[in-house]
Coordinates of C-alpha atoms and ligand atoms in Angstrom, one line a residue:
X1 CA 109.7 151.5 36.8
X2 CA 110.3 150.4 40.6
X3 CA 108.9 153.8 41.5
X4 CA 105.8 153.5 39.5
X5 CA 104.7 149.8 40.5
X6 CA 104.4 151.0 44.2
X7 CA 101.5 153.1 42.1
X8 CA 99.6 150.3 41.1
X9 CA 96.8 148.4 43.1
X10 CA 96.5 144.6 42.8
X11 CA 93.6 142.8 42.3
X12 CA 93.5 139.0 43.4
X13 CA 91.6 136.9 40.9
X14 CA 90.7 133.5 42.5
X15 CA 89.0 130.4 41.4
X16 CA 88.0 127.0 43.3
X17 CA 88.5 123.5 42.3
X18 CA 86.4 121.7 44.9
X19 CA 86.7 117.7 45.5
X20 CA 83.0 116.1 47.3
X21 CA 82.7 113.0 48.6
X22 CA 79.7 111.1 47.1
X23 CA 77.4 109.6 50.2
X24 CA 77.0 105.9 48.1
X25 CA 77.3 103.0 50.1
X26 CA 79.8 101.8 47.9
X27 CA 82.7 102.9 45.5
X28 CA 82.5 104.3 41.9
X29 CA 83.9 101.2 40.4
X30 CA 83.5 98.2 42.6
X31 CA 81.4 97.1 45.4
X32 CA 83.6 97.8 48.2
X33 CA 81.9 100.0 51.3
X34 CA 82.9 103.5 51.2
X35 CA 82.9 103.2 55.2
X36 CA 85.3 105.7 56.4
X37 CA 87.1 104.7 59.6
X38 CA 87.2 101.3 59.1
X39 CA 90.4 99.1 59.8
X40 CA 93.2 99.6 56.8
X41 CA 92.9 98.2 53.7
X42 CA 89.9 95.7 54.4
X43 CA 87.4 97.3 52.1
X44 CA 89.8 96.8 49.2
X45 CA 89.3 94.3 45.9
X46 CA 91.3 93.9 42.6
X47 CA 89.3 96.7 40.9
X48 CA 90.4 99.4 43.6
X49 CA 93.5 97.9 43.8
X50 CA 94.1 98.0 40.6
X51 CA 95.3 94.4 39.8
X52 CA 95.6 93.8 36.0
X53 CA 92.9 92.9 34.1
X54 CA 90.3 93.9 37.0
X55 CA 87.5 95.9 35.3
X56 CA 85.4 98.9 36.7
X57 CA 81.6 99.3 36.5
X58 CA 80.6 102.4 37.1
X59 CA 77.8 102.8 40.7
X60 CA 74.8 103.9 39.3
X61 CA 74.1 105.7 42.2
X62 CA 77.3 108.2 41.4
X63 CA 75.7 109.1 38.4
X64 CA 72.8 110.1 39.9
X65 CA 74.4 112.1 43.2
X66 CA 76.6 113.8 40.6
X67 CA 73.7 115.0 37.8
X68 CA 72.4 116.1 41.3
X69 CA 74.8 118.5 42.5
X70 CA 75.2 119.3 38.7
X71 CA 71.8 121.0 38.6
X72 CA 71.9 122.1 42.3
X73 CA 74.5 124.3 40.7
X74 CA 72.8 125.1 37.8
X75 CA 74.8 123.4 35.5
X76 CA 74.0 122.0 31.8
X77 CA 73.7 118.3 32.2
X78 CA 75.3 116.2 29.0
X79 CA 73.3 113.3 27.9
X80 CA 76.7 111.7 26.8
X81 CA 79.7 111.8 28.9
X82 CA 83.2 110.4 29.0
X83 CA 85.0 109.1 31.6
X84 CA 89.7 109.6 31.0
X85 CA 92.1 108.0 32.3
X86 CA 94.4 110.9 34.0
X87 CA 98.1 109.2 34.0
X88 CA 100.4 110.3 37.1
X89 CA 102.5 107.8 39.5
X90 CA 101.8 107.8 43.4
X91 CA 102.1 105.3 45.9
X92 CA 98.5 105.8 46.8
X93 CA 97.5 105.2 43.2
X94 CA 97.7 101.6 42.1
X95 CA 97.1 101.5 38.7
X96 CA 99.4 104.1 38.0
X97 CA 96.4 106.7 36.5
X98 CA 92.9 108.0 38.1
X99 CA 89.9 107.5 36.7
X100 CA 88.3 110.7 35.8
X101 CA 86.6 112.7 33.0
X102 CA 88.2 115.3 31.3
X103 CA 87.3 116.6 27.5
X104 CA 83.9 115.5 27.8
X105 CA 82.5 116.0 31.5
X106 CA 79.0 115.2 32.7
X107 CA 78.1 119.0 33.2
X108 CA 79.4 122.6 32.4
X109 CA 78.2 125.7 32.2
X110 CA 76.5 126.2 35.7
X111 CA 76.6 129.4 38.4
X112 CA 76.6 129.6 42.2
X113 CA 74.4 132.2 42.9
X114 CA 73.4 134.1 46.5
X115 CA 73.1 137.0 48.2
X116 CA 75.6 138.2 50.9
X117 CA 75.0 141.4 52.9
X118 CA 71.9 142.7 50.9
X119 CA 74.0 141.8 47.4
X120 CA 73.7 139.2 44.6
X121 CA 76.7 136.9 43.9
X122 CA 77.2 134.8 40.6
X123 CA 80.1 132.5 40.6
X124 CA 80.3 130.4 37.0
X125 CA 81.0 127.0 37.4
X126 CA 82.9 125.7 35.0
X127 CA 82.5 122.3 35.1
X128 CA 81.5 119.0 37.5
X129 CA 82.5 115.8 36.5
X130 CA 83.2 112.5 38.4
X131 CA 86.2 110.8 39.6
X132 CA 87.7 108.3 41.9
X133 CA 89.7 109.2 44.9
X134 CA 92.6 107.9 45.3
X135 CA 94.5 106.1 48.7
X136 CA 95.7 107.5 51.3
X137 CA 99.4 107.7 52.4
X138 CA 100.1 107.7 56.5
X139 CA 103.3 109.2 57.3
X140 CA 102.4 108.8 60.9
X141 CA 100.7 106.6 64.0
X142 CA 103.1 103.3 63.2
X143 CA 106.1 102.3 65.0
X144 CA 108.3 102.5 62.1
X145 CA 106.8 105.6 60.9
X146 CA 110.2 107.5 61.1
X147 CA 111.6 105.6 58.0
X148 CA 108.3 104.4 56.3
X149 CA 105.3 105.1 55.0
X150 CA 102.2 103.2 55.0
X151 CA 99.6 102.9 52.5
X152 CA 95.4 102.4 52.9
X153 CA 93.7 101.7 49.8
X154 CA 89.7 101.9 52.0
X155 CA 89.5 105.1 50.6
X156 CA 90.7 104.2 46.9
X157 CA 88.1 104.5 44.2
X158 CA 85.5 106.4 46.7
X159 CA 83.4 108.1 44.3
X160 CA 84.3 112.4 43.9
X161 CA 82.7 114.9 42.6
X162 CA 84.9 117.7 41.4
X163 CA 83.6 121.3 40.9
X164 CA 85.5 123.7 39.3
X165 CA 84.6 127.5 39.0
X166 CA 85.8 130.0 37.0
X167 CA 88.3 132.2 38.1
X168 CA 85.2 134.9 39.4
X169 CA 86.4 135.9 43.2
X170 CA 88.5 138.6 43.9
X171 CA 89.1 138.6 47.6
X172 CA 89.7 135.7 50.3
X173 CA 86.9 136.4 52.2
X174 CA 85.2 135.8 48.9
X175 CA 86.5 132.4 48.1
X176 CA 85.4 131.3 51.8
X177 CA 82.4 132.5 51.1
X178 CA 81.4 130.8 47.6
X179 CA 83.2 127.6 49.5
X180 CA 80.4 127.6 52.4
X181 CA 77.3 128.6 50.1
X182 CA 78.7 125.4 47.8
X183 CA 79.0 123.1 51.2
X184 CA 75.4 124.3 52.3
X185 CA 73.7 123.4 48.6
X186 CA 75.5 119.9 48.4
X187 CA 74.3 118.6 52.2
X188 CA 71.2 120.0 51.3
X189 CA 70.6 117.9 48.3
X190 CA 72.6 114.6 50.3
X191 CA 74.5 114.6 48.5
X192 CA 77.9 114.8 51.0
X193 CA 78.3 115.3 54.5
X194 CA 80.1 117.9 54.5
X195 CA 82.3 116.7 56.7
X196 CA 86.1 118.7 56.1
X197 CA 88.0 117.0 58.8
X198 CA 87.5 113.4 57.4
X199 CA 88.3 114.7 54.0
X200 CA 84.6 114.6 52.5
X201 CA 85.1 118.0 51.3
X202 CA 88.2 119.3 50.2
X203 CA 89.2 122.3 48.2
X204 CA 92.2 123.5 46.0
X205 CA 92.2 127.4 45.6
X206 CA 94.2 129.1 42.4
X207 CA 94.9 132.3 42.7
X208 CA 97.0 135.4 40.7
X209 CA 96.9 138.9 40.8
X210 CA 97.1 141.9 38.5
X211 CA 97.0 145.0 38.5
X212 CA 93.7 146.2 39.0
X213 CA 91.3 147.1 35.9
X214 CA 93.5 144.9 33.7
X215 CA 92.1 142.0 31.7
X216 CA 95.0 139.4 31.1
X217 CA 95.4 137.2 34.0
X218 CA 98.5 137.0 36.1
X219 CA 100.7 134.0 36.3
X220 CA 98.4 131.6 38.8
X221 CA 99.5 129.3 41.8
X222 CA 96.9 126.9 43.4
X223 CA 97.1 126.1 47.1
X224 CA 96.3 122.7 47.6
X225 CA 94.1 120.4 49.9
X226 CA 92.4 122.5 52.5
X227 CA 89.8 121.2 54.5
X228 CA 88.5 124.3 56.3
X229 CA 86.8 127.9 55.3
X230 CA 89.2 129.6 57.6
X231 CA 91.9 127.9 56.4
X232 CA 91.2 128.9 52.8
X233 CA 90.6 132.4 54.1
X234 CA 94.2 132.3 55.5
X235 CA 96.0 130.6 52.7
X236 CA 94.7 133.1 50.2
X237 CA 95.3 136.1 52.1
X238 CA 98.9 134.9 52.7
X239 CA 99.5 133.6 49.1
X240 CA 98.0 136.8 47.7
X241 CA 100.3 139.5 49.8
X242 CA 103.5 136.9 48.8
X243 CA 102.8 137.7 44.6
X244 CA 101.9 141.5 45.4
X245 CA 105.1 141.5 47.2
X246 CA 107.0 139.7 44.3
X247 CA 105.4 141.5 41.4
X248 CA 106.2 144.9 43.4
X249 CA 110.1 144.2 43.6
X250 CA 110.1 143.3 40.0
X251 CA 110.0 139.5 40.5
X252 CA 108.0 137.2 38.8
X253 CA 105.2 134.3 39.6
X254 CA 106.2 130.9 39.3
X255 CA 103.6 128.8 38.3
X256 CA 103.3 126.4 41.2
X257 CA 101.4 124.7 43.7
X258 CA 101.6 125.5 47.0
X259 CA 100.8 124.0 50.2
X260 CA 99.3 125.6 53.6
X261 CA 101.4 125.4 56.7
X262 CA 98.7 125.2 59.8
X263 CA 101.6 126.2 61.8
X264 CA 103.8 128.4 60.3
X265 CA 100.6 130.1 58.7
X266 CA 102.7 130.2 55.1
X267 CA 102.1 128.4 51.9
X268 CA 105.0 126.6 50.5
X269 CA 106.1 125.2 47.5
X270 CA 105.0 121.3 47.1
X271 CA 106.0 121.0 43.4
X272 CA 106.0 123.5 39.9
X273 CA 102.8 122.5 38.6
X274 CA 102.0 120.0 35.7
X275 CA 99.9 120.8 32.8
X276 CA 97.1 119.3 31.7
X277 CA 99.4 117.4 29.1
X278 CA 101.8 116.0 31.4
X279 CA 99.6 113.9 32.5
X280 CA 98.3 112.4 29.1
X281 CA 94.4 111.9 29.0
X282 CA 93.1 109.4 26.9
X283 CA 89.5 108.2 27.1
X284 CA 89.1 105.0 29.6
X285 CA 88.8 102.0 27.5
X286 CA 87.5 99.5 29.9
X287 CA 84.3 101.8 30.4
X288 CA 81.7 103.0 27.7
X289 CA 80.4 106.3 27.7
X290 CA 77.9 107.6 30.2
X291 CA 74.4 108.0 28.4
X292 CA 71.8 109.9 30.6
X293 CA 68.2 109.9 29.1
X294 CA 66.9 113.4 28.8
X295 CA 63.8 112.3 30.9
X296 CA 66.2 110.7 33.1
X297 CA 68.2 114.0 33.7
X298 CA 64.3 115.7 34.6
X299 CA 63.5 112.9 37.4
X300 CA 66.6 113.6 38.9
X301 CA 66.0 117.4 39.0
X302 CA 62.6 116.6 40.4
X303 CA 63.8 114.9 43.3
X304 CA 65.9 118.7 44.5
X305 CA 63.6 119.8 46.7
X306 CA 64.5 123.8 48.4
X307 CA 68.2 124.7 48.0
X308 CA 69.3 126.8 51.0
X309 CA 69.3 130.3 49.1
X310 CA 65.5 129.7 47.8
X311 CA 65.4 128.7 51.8
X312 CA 66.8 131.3 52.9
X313 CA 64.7 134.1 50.9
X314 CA 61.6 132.5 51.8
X315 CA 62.4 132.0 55.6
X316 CA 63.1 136.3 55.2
X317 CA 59.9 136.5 53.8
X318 CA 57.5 134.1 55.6
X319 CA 59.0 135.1 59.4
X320 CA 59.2 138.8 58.8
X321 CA 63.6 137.8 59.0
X322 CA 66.3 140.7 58.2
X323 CA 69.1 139.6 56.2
X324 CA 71.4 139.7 59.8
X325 CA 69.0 137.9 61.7
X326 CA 68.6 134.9 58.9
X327 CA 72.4 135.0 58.8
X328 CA 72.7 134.4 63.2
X329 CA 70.7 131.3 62.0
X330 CA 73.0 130.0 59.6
X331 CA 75.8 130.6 61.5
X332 CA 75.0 127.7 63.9
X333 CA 72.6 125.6 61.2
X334 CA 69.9 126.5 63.0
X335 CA 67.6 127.7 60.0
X336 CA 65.6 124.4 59.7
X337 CA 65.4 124.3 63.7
X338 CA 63.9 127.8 63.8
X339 CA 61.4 126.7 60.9
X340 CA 60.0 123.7 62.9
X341 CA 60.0 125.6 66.2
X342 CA 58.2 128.2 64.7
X343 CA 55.8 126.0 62.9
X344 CA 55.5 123.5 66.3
X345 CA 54.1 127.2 68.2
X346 CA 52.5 130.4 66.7
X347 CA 54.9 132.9 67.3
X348 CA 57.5 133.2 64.8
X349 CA 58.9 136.2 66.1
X350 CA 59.6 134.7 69.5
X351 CA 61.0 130.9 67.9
X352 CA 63.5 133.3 66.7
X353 CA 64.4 135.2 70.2
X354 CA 64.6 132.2 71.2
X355 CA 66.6 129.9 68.7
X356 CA 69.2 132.5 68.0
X357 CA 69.3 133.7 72.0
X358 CA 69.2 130.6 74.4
X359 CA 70.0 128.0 71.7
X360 CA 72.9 129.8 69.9
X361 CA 74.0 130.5 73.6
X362 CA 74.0 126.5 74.1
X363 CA 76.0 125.8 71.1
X364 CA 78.0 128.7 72.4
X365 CA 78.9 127.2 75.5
X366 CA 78.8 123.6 74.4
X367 CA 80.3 124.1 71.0
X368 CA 80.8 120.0 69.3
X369 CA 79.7 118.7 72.7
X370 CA 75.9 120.3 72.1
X371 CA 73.4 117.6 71.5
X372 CA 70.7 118.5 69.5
X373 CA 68.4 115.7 69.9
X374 CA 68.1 117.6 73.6
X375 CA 65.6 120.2 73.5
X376 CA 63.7 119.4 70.1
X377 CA 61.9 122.1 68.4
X378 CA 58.3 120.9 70.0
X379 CA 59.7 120.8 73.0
X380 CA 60.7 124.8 72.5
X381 CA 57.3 125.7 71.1
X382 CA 55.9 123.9 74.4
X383 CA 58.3 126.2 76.7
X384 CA 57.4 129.4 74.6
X385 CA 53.8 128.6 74.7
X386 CA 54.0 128.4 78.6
X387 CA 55.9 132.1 78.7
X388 CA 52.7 133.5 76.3
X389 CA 50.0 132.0 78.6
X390 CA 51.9 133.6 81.4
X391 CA 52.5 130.5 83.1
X392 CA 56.1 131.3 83.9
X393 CA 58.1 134.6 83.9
X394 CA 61.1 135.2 81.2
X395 CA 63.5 134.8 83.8
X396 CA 62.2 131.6 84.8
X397 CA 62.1 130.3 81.3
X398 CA 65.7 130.4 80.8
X399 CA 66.2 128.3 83.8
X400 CA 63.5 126.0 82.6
X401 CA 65.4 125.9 79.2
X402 CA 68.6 124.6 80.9
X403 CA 66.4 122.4 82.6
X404 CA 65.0 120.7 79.8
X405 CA 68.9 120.3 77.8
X406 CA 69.9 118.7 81.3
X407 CA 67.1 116.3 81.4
X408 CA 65.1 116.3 78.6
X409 CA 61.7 116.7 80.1
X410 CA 59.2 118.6 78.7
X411 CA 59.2 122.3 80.0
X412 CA 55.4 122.1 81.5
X413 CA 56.7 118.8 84.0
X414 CA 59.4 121.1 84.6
X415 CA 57.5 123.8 85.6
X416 CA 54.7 121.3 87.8
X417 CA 57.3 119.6 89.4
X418 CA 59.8 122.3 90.9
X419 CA 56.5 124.5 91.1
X420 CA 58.0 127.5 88.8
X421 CA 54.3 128.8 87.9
X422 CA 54.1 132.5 88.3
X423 CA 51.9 133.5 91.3
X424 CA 49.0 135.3 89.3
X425 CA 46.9 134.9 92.4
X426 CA 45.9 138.2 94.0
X427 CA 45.1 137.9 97.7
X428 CA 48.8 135.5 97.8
X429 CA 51.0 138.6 96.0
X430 CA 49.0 141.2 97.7
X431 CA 50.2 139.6 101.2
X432 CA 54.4 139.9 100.0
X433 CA 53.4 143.2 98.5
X434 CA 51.8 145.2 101.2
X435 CA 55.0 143.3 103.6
X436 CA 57.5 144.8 100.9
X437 CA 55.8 148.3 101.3
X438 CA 56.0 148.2 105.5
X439 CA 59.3 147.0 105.4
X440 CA 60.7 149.9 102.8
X441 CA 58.9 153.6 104.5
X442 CA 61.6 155.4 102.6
X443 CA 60.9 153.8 99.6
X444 CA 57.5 154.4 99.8
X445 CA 57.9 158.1 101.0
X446 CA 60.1 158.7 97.9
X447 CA 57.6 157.5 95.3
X448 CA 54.7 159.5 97.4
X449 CA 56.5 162.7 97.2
X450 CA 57.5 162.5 93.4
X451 CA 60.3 160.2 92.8
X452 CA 58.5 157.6 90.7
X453 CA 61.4 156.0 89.7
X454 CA 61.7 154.0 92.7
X455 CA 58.7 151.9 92.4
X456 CA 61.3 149.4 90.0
X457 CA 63.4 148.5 93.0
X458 CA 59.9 148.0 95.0
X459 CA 58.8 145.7 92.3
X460 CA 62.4 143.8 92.5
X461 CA 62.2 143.2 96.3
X462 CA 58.4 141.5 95.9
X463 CA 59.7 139.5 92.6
X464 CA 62.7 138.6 95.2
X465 CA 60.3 137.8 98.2
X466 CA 58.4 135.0 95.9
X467 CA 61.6 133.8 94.1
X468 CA 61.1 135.1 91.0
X469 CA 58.1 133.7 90.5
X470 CA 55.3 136.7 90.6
X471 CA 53.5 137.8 87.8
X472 CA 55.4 141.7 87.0
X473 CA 52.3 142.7 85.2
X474 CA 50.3 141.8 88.9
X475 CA 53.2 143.3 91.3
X476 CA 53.0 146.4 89.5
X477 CA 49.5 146.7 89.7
X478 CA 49.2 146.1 93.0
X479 CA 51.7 147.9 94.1
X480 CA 49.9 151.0 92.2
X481 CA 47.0 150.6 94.0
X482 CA 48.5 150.0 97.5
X483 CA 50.6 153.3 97.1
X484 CA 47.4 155.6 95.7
X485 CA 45.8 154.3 99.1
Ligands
ZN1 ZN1 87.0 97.4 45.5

């Protein structure tokens, strides 16, 4: 038996339960601000509190960020929906359950679908429903910190979206994937920020092997809480290598979940995981059930205007794009910045040189600290349009670029005021050109008795005499006709 497992591939089958911040100004259930960052436990009342006999009403404006996403992920949306109460005890968790749904959730049925190096992807979603967050426990940052922990209730009853897919990814790289496509589609529709370090977006990763071409799935274990794409990647590929290793010596999977170690770069057991019956669901009596007019459910879906993957295949199409080149774009958000640069000027072809070259070099460079109200896309169409007339050289441009992120000026006062124009006037080059030729007799000799190949450093020493500034079209005619003299 031993012999024969070391045989026998694994396959990794993962699935994502994903937890979104709702951008409302306020929470799910009362009118406290969902501000995060504020001082502890001052946007707090006896509904988030959970004092007895406190009673929620539900933010309309939940509903209709949730149906949102819901279609944005092509879910079913159900006209009739039920909120649970989901029973556990935590300190962060004043009335001793969450509010959440659970056997009737506002959507099911849904798919995350896009295409990744040339190739479709479909990722079911399983379901979205809505929920409260709960409060947050700091075990560190106050003096007695060492022997308590304090509690801040700002965050409880923020409204959450959860998404949960089917179990459809077989490989970390995968899971990150589907994680960032889903990230992209819920900014896009404003529906969250985005924002991983402040917790907007978390995700929770389950994840079993088997051995490859079976059909049963293999005892699961879900890593909880991460808040980053490399993260995830990281978690999985550890947690997946630790149950091929323990199905491979003959062990077995506990079903668990399992935290990520940022420093140790391990997962480790938080706690053997509850069932869905340990934490006895019963429908929330103190809210009705959510009824969502049909017509209702359309508006909504009117108001979703391009979702990044319809975005991205029309950007392909309209700006001549390859799949690698569309993908440098997204890699720095810089898709819609192209689009407007590209749209400001004529030249699609050279927004994009320029967006994924000097731009992406900038964000490079400057990584969080890059300001991208500095160089806006008109202002980029204005440079490029200068390079096309001939105005300024290539070269130049570059420096005019980190001109303009320095000071914000428009690249043509740029060019006026630190007189950059390229010297397109004749009789002025034909001066430092015929000087270049007397001072160079070799040079010249060379290229007169065959050696053609030296006329480029020729052309370097008159680009050198006027600082860059000469027109190389102009030097090398010029310098044609001097030498054929
Ligand atoms: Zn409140």
């Amino acid at each position: 038996m031993m012999i024969a497992s070391h045989l026998v591939e694994f396959e990794p089958v993962i699935g994502l339960e994903i937890h979104a911040r709702l951008l409302t100004e306020t929470k799910i259930f009362c009118g406290c601000s969902t501000r995060f960052g504020h001082a502890p436990n001052t946007n707090v009342c006896p509904v988030c509190l959970g004092f007895p006999g406190a009673l929620p009403v539900l933010n309309r404006r939940t509903v209709e960020f949730a149906v949102k996403a819901a279609l944005a992920l092509n879910c079913n949306v159900h006209t009739r929906s039920i909120f649970a109460r989901k029973n556990y005890f935590y300190p962060d968790l004043p009335k001793g359950y969450q509010i959440s749904q659970y056997e009737q959730p506002l959507a099911t049925q849904g798919a995350l679908e896009y295409t990744t190096g040339g190739s479709g992807k479909r990722v079911r979603i399983t379901r979205v429903h809505m929920e409260e967050d709960a409060g947050k426990s700091l075990h560190e940052g106050f003096p007695d910190s060492d022997s308590k922990t304090s509690l801040d209730y700002n965050r409880s009853g923020t409204p959450l979206i959860e998404i949960v897919t089917e179990p459809d990814l077989r490989s970390a790289a995968d899971a990150a994937h589907a994680f960032r496509k889903l990230r992209e589609i819920l900014i896009a529709i404003g529906v969250n920020d985005g924002n991983m370090e402040e917790g907007s977006l978390r995700c929770d990763a389950n994840v079993s092997v088997r051995p490859a071409g079976a059909t049963r799935l293999g005892t699961k274990t879900e890593v909880k809480n991460i808040n980053s794409f490399r993260y995830l990647e990281k978690a999985l590929e550890f947690e997946i290598s630790r149950q091929t290793d323990v199905l491979e010596s003959g062990g077995t999977i506990v079903q668990e979940t399992r935290l990520w170690d940022t420093a140790t770069r391990e997962t480790f057991s938080m706690r053997t995981k509850e069932d869905a019956h340990d934490y006895r669901y019963f429908p929330e009596p103190d809210l009705p059930p959510v009824q969502l007019l049909p017509e209702r459910i359309e508006e909504i879906r009117r108001t979703i205007i391009e979702l990044p993957e319809a975005r991205r295949q029309r950007v392909m199409a309209e700006y001549a794009l390859s799949d690698f080149e569309v993908t440098a774009l997204e890699r720095n958000e810089l898709t819609a910045f192209f689009e407007a640069t590209a749209r400001a000027g004529r030249n699609g072809r050279a927004a994009f040189n320029w967006v994924s070259g000097e731009v992406a070099r900038k964000i490079n460079e400057l990584g969080e600290r890059f300001d991208r109200q500095r160089v806006t896309p008109d202002a980029l169409a204005g440079l490029i349009a200068l390079v096309e007339k001939g105005t300024i050289s290539a070269s130049i441009a570059k420096s005019v670029f980190d001109k303009m992120y320095e000071s914000g000026r428009a690249a043509a006062d740029i060019v006026a005021a630190d007189s950059l124009a390229q010297i397109g006037d004749e009789a002025m080059l034909l001066e430092t050109v015929r000087a270049v030729l007397a001072a160079n007799p070799d040079a010249v000799a060379q290229i007169r008795g065959g050696k053609s190949g030296t006329v480029g450093f020729l052309v370097g020493q008159v680009m050198k005499g006027t600082g860059g500034k000469a027109n190389p079209k102009l030097v090398n005619e010029l310098l044609r006709r001097e030498l054929e003299k």
